[in-house]
PDB file of C-alpha atoms in Angstrom:
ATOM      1  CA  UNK Y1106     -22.178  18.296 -43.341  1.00 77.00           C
ATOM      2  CA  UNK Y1107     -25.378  18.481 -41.850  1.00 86.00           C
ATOM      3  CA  UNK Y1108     -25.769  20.809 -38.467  1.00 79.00           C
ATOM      4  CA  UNK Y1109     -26.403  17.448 -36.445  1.00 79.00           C
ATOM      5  CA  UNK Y1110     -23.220  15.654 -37.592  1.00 84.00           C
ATOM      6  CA  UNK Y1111     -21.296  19.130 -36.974  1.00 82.00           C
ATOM      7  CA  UNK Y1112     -23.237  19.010 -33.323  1.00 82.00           C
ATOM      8  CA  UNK Y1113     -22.426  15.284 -32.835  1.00 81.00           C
ATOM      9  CA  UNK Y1114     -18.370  15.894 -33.305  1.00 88.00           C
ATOM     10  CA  UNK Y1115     -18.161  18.567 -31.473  1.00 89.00           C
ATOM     11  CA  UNK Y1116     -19.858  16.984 -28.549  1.00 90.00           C
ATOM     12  CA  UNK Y1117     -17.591  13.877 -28.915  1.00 89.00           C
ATOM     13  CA  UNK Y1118     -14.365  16.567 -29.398  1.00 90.00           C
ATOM     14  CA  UNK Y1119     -15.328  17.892 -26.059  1.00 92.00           C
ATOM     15  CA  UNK Y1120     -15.988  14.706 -24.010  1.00 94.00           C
ATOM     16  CA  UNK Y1121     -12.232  13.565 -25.713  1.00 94.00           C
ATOM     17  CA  UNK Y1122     -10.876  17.025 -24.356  1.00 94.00           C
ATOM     18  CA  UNK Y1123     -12.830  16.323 -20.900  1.00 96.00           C
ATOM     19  CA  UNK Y1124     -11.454  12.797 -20.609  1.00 94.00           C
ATOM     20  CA  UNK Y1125      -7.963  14.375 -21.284  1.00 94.00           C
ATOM     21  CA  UNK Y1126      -8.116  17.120 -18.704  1.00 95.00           C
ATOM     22  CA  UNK Y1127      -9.016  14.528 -16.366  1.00 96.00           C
ATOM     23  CA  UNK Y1128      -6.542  11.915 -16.955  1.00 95.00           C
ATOM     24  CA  UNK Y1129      -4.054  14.458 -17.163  1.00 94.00           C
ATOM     25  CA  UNK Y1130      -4.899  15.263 -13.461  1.00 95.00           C
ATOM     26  CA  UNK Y1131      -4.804  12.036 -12.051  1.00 96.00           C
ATOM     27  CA  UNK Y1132      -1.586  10.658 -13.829  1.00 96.00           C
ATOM     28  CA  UNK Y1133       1.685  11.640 -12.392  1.00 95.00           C
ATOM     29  CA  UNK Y1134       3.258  12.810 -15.981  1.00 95.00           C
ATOM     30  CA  UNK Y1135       7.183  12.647 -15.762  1.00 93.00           C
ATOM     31  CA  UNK Y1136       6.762  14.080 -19.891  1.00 94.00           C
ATOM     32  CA  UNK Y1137       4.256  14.334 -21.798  1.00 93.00           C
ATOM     33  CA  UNK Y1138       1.712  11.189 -23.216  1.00 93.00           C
ATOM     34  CA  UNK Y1139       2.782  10.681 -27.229  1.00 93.00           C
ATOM     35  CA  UNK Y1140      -0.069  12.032 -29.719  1.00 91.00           C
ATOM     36  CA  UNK Y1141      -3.570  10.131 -28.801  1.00 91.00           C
ATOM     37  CA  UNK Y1142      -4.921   9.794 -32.613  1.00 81.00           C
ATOM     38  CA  UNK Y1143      -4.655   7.148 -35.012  1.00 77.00           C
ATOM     39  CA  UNK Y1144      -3.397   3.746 -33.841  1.00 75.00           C
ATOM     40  CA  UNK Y1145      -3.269   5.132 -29.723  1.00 84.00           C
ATOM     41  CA  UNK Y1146      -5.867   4.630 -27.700  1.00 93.00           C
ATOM     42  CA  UNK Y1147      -8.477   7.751 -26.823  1.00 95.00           C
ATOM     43  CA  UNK Y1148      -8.334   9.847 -24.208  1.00 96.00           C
ATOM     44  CA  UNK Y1149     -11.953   8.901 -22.768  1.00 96.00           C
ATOM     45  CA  UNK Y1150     -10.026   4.742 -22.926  1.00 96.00           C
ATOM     46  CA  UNK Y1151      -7.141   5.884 -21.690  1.00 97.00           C
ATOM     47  CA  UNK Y1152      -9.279   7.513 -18.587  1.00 97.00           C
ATOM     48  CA  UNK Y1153     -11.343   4.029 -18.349  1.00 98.00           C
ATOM     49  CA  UNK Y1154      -8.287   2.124 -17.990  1.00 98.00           C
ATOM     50  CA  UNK Y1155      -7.131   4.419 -15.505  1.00 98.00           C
ATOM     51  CA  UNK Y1156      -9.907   3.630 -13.343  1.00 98.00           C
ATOM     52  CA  UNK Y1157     -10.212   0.159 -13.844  1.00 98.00           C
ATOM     53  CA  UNK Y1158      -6.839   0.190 -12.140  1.00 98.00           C
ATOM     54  CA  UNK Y1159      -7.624   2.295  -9.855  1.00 97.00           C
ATOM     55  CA  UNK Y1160     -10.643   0.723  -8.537  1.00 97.00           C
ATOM     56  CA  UNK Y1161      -9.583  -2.898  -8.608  1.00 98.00           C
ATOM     57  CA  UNK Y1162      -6.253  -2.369  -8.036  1.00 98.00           C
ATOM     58  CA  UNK Y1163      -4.922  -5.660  -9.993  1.00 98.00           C
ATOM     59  CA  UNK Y1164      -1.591  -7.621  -8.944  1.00 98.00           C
ATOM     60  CA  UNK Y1165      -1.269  -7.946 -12.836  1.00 98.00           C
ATOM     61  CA  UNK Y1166      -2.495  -6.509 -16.153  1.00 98.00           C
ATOM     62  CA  UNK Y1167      -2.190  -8.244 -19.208  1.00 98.00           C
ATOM     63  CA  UNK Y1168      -2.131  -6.114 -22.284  1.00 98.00           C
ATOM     64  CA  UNK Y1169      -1.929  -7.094 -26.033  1.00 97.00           C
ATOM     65  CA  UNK Y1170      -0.480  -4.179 -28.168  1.00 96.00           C
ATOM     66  CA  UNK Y1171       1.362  -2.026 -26.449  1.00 96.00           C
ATOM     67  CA  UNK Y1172       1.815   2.415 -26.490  1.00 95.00           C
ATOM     68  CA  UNK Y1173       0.106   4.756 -24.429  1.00 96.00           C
ATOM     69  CA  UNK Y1174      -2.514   2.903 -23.028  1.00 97.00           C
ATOM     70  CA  UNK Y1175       0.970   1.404 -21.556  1.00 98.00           C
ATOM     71  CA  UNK Y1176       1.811   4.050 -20.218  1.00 98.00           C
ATOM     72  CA  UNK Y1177      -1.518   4.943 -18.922  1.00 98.00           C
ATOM     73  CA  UNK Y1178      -1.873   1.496 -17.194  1.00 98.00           C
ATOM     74  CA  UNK Y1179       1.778   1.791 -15.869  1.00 98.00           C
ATOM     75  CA  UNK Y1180       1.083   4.607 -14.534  1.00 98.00           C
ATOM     76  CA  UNK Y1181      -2.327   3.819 -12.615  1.00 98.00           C
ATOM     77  CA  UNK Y1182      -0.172   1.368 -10.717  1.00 98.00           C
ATOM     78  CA  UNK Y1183       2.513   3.600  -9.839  1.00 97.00           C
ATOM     79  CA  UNK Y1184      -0.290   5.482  -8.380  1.00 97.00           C
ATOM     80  CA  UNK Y1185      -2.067   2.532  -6.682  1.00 97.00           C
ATOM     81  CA  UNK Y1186       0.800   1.479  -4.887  1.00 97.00           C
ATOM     82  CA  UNK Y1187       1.477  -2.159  -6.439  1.00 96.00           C
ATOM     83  CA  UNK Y1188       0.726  -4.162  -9.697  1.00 98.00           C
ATOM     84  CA  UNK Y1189       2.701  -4.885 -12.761  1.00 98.00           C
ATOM     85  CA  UNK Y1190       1.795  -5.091 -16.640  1.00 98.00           C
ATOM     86  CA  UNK Y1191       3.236  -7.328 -19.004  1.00 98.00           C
ATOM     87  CA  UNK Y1192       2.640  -5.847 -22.583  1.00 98.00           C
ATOM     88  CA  UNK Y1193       2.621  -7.866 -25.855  1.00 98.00           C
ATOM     89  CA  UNK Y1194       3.612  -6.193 -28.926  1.00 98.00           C
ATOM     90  CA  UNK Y1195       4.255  -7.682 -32.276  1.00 97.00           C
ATOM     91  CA  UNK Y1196       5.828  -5.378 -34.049  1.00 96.00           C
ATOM     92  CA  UNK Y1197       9.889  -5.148 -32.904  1.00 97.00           C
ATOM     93  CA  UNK Y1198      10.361  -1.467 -33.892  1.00 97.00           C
ATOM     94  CA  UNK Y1199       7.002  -0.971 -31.885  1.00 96.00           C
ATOM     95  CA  UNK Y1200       8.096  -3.033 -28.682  1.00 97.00           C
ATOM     96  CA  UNK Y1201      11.503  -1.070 -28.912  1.00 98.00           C
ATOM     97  CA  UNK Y1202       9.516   2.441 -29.042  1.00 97.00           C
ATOM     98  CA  UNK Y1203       7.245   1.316 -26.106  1.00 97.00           C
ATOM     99  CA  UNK Y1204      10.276   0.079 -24.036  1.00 98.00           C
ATOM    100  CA  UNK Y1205      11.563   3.457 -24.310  1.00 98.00           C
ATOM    101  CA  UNK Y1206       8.522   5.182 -23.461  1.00 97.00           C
ATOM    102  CA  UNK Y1207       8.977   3.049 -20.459  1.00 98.00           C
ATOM    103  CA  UNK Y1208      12.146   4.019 -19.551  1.00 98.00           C
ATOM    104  CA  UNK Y1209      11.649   7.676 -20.208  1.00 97.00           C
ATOM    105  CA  UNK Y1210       8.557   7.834 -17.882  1.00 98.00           C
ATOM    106  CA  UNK Y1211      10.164   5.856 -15.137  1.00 97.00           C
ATOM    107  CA  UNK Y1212       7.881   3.276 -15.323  1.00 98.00           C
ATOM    108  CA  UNK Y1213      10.525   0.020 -15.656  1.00 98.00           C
ATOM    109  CA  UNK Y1214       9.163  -1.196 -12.048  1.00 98.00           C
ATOM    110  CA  UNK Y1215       5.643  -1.438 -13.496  1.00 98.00           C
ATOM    111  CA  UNK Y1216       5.526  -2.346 -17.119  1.00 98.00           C
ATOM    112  CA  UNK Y1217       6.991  -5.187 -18.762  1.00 98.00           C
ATOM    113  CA  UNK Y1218       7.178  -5.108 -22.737  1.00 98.00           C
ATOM    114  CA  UNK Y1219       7.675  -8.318 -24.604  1.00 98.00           C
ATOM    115  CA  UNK Y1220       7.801  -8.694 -27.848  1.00 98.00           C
ATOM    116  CA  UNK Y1221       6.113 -12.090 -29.492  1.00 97.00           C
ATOM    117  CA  UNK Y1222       5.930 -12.223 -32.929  1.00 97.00           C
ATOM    118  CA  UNK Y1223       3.127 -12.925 -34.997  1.00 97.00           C
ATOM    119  CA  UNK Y1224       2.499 -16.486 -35.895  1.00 95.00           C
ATOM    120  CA  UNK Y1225      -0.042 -18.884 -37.827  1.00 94.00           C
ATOM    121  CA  UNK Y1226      -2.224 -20.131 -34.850  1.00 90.00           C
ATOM    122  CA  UNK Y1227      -5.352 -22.834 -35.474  1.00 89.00           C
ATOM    123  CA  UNK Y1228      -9.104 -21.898 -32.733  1.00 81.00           C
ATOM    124  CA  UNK Y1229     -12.231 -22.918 -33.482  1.00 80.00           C
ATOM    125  CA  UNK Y1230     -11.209 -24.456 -36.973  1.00 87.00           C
ATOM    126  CA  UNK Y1231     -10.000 -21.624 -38.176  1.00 89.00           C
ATOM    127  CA  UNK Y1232      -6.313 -20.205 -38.937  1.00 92.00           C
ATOM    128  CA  UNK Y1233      -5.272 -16.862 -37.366  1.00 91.00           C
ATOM    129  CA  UNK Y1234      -2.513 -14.890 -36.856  1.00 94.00           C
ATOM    130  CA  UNK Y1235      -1.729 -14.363 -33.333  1.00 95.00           C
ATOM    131  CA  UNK Y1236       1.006 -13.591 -30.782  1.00 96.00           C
ATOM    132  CA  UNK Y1237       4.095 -16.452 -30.407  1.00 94.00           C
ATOM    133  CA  UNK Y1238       5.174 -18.658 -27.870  1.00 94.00           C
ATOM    134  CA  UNK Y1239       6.418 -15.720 -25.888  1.00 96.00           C
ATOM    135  CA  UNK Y1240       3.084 -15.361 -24.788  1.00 97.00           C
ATOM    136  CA  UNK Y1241       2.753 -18.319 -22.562  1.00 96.00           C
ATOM    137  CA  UNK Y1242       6.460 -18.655 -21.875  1.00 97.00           C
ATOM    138  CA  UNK Y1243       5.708 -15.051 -20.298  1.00 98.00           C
ATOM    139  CA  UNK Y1244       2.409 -16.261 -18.361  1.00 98.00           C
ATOM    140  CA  UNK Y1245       3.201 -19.485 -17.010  1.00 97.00           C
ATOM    141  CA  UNK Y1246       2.255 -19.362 -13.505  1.00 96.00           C
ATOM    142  CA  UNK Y1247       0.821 -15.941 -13.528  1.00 97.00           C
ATOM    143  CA  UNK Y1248      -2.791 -15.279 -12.879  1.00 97.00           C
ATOM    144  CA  UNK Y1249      -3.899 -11.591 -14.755  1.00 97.00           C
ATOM    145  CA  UNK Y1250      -6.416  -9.804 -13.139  1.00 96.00           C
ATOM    146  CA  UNK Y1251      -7.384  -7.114 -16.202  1.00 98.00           C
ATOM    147  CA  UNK Y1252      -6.620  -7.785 -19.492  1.00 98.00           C
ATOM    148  CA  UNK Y1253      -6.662  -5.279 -22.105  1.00 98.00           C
ATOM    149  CA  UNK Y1254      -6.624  -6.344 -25.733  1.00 97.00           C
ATOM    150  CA  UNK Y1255      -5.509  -3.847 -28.401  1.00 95.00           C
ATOM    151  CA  UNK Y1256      -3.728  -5.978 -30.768  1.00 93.00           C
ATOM    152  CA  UNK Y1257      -2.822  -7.355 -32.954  1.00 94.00           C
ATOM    153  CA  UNK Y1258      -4.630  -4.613 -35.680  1.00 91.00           C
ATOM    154  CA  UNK Y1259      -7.580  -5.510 -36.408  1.00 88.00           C
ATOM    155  CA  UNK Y1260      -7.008  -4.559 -39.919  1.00 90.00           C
ATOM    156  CA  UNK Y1261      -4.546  -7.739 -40.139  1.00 90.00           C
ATOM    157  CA  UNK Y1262      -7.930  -9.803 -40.834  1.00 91.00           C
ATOM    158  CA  UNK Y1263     -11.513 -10.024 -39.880  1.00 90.00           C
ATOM    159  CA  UNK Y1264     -12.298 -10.823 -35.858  1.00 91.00           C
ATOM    160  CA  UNK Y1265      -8.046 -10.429 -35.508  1.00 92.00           C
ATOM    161  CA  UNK Y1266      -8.574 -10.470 -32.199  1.00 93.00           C
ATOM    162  CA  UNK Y1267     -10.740 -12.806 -31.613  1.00 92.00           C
ATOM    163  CA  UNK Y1268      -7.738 -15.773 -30.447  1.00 93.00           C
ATOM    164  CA  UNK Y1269      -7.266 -13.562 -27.349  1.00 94.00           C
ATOM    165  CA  UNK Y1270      -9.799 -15.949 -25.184  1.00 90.00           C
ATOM    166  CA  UNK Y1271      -8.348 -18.603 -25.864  1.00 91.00           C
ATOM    167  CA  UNK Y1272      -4.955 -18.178 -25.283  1.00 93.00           C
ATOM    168  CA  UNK Y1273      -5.172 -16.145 -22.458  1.00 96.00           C
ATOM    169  CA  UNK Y1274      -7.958 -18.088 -20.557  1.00 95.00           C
ATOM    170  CA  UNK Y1275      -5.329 -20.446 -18.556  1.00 95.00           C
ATOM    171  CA  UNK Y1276      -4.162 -17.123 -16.913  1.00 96.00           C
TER     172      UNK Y1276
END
């Protein structure tokens, strides 16, 4: 490793370590936020989304993938005063961890996870896997007014995410 590249991680360690000081300072943490590496969101995000919420204060969130930034976003409303999230998640074991979470944190009042299977969907010509049914059954009616997209992985195929805008337009 070169002494740039050492300089450049360190300086990205600390603005991760800033972003968590912060955040940890502005949630109201009933236990502590699970590990914020691998799949999770980052800590600089999870402060982003925070604010977001914060700042427009939205009636309803919309959020595809579901785990801390769940929590995050559940609690930013809590804070706010008003607002509720309805998470997607595909995987059951997943939705059933995050529900949990949920409950643990006291945050049933503000975040709503569904589970919605993943399913062969057809946009722009091309075949995708994407979120059921549940998705629309969930939203009918409903206008969001942030949407956060974090699933499904992108690793399930190239542009993964990309059916997002067009199922979630109508809301």
């Amino acid at each position: 490793m070169t002494a740039q590249t050492i300089s450049g991680e360190l300086a990205q360690t600390y603005r991760q370590i800033e972003a968590l000081v912060m955040l940890a300072k502005c949630l109201p943490l009933r236990h502590p936020l699970p590990p914020m590496r691998g799949s999770a969101i980052s800590p600089d995000l999870a402060l982003l989304l925070y604010e977001l919420v914060h700042d427009h204060r939205p009636a309803l969130v919309v959020e595809c993938g579901s785990g801390v930034s769940s929590l995050v976003i559940g609690y930013a409303l809590k804070v706010v005063g008003g607002g509720h999230l309805i998470s997607f998640e595909h995987d059951p074991r997943a939705a059933e961890r995050a529900l949990a979470l949920v409950g643990r944190h006291g945050l049933e009042r503000q975040v709503q996870i569904v589970h919605a299977a993943l399913q062969e969907t057809h946009t722009a010509g091309e075949s995708w896997k994407w979120y059921g049914a549940e998705v629309e059954e969930t939203l009918v009616g409903k206008r969001a007014r942030l949407v956060f997209i974090d699933g499904p992985p992108g690793s399930l195929q190239p542009l993964a995410r990309y059916p997002a805008l067009r199922r979630l337009a109508p809301f």
